PDB file of C-alpha atoms in Angstrom:
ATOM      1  CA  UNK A   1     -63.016  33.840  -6.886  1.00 65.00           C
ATOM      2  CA  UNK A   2     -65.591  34.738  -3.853  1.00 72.00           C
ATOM      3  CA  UNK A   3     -64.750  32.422  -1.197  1.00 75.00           C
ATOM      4  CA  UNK A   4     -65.168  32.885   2.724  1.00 76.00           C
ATOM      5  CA  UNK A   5     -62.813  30.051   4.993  1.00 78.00           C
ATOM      6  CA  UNK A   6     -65.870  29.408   7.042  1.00 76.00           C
ATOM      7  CA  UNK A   7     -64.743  26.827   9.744  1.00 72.00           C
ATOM      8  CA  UNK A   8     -67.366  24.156   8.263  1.00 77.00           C
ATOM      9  CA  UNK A   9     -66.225  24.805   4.417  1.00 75.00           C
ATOM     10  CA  UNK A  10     -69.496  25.497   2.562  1.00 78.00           C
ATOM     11  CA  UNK A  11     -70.813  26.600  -0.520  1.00 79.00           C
ATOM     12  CA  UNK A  12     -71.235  30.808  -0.182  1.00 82.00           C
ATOM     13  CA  UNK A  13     -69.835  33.897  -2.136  1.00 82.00           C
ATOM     14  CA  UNK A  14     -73.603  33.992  -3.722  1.00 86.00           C
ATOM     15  CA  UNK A  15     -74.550  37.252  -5.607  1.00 88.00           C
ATOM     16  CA  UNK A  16     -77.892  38.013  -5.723  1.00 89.00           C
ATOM     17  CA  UNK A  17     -79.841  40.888  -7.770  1.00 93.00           C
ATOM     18  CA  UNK A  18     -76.699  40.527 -10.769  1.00 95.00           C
ATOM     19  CA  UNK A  19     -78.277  41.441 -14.351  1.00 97.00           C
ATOM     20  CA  UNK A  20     -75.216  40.824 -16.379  1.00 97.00           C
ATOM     21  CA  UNK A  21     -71.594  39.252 -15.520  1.00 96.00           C
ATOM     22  CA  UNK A  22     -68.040  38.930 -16.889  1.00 96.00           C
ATOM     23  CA  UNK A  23     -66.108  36.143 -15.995  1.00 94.00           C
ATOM     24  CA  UNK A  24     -62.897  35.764 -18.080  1.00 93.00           C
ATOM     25  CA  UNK A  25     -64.335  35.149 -21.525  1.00 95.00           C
ATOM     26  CA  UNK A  26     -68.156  34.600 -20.394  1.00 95.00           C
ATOM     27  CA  UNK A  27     -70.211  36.767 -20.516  1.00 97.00           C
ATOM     28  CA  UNK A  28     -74.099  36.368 -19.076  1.00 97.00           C
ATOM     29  CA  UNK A  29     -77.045  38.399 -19.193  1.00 98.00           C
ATOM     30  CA  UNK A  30     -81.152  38.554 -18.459  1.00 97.00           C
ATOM     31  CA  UNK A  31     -83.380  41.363 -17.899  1.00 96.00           C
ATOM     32  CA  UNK A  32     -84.331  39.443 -14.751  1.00 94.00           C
ATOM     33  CA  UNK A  33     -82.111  39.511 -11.524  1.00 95.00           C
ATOM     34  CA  UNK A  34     -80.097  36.687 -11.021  1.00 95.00           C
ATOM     35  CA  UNK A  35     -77.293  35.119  -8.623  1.00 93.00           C
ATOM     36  CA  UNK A  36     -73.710  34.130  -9.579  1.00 94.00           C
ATOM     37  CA  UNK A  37     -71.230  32.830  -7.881  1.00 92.00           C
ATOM     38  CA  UNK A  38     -67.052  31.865  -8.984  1.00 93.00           C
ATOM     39  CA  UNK A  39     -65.067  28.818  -6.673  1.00 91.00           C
ATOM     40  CA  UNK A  40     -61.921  27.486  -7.142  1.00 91.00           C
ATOM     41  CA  UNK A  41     -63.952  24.356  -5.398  1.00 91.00           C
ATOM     42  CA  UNK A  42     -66.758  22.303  -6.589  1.00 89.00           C
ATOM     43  CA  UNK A  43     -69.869  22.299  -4.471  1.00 87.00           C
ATOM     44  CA  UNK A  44     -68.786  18.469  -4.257  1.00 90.00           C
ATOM     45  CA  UNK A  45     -65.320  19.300  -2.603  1.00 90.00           C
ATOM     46  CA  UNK A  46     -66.943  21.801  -0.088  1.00 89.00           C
ATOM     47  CA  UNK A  47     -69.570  19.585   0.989  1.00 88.00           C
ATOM     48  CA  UNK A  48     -67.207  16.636   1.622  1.00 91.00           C
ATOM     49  CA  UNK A  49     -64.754  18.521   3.584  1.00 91.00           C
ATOM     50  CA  UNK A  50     -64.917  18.993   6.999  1.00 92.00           C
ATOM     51  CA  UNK A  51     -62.132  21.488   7.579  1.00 91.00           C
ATOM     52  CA  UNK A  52     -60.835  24.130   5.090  1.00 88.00           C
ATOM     53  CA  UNK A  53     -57.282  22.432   5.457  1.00 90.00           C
ATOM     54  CA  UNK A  54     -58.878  19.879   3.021  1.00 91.00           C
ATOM     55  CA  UNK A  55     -59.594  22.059   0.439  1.00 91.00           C
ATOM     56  CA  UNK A  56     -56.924  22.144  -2.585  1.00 89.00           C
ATOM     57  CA  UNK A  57     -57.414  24.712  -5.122  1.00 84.00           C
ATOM     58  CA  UNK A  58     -57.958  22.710  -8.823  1.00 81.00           C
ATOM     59  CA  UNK A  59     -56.934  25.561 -10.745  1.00 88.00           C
ATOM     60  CA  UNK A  60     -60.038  25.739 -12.476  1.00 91.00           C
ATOM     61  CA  UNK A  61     -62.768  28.261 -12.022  1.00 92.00           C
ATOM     62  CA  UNK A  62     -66.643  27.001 -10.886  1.00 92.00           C
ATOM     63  CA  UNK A  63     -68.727  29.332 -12.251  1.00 93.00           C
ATOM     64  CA  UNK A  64     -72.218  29.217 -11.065  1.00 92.00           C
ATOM     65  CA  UNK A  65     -75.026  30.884 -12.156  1.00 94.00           C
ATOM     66  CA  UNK A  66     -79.089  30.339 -10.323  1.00 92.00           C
ATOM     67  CA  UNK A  67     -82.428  31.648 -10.942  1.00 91.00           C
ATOM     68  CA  UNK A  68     -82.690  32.454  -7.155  1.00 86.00           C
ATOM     69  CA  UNK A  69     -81.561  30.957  -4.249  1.00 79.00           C
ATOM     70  CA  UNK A  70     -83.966  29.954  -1.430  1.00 74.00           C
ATOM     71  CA  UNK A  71     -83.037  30.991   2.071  1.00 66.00           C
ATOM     72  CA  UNK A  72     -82.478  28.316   4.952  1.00 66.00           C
ATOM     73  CA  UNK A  73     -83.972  28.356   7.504  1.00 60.00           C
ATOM     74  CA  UNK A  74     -86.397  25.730   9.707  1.00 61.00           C
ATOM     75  CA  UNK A  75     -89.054  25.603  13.382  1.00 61.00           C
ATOM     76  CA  UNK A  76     -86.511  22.846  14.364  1.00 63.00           C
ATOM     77  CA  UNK A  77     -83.136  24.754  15.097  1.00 66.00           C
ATOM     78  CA  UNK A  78     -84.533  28.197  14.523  1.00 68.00           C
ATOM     79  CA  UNK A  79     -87.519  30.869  13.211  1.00 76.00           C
ATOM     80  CA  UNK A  80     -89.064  29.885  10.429  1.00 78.00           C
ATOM     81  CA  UNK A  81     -88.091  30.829   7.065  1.00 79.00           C
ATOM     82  CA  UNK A  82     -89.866  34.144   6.410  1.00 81.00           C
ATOM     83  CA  UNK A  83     -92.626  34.241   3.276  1.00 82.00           C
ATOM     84  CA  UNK A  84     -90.436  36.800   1.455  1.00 81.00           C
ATOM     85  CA  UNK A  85     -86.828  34.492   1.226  1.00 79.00           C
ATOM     86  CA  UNK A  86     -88.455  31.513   0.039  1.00 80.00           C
ATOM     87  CA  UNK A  87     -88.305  30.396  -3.557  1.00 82.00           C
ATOM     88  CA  UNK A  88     -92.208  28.793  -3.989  1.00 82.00           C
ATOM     89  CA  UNK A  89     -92.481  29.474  -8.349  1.00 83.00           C
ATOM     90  CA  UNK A  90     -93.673  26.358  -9.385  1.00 86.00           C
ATOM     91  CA  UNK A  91     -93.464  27.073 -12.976  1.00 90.00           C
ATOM     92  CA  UNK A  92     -90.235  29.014 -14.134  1.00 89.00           C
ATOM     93  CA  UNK A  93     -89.403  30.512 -17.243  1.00 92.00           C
ATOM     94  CA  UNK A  94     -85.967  32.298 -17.358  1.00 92.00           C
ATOM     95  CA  UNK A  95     -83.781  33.495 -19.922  1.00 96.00           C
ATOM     96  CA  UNK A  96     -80.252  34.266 -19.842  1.00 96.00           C
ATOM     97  CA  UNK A  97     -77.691  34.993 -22.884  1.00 97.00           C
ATOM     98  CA  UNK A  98     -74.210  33.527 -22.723  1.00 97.00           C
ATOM     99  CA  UNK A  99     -71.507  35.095 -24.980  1.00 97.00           C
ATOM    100  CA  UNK A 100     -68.033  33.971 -25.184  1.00 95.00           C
ATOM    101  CA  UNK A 101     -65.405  37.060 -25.768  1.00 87.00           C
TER     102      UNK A 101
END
């Protein structure tokens, strides 16, 4: 799994730019970039944890798989997000294959 023990426990390990992945059996592809991620947490757990000493590994493997991600950013604690990070595609088509090895 891609994890980082960031003091605030948060979602992160996000791959961007991927075209095809292996994880375990599963297999994904698209001719158009996409991000992935694998957690031993659910995005649940991380967000309702304050400290990583509340995290307890379930064994099972989150594997998450995105369009694109939109950068964070905002005027009240910091710049602006710039044009180029943000995710403004109001209409999205995207195709991905699955196959299970």
């Amino acid at each position: 799994a891609m994890h980082e023990d960031y003091i605030v426990p948060q979602e992160n390990g996000s791959h961007y730019g991927t075209t095809e992945v292996e994880v375990g059996s599963l297999f994904a592809y698209s001719s158009e970039p996409f991000s992935f991620n694998t957690s031993y947490y659910t995005v649940e757990e991380l967000e309702g944890a304050r400290h990583n000493y509340e995290l307890k590994p379930s064994g099972n493997l989150e594997v998450h798989l995105d369009y694109k991600m939109s950068g964070i950013g905002s005027g009240s604690c910091g710049p602006q997000l710039m044009a180029k990070y943000q995710l403004s595609e109001r209409n999205i088509e995207w195709k991905i294959i699955f196959s299970f090895r």
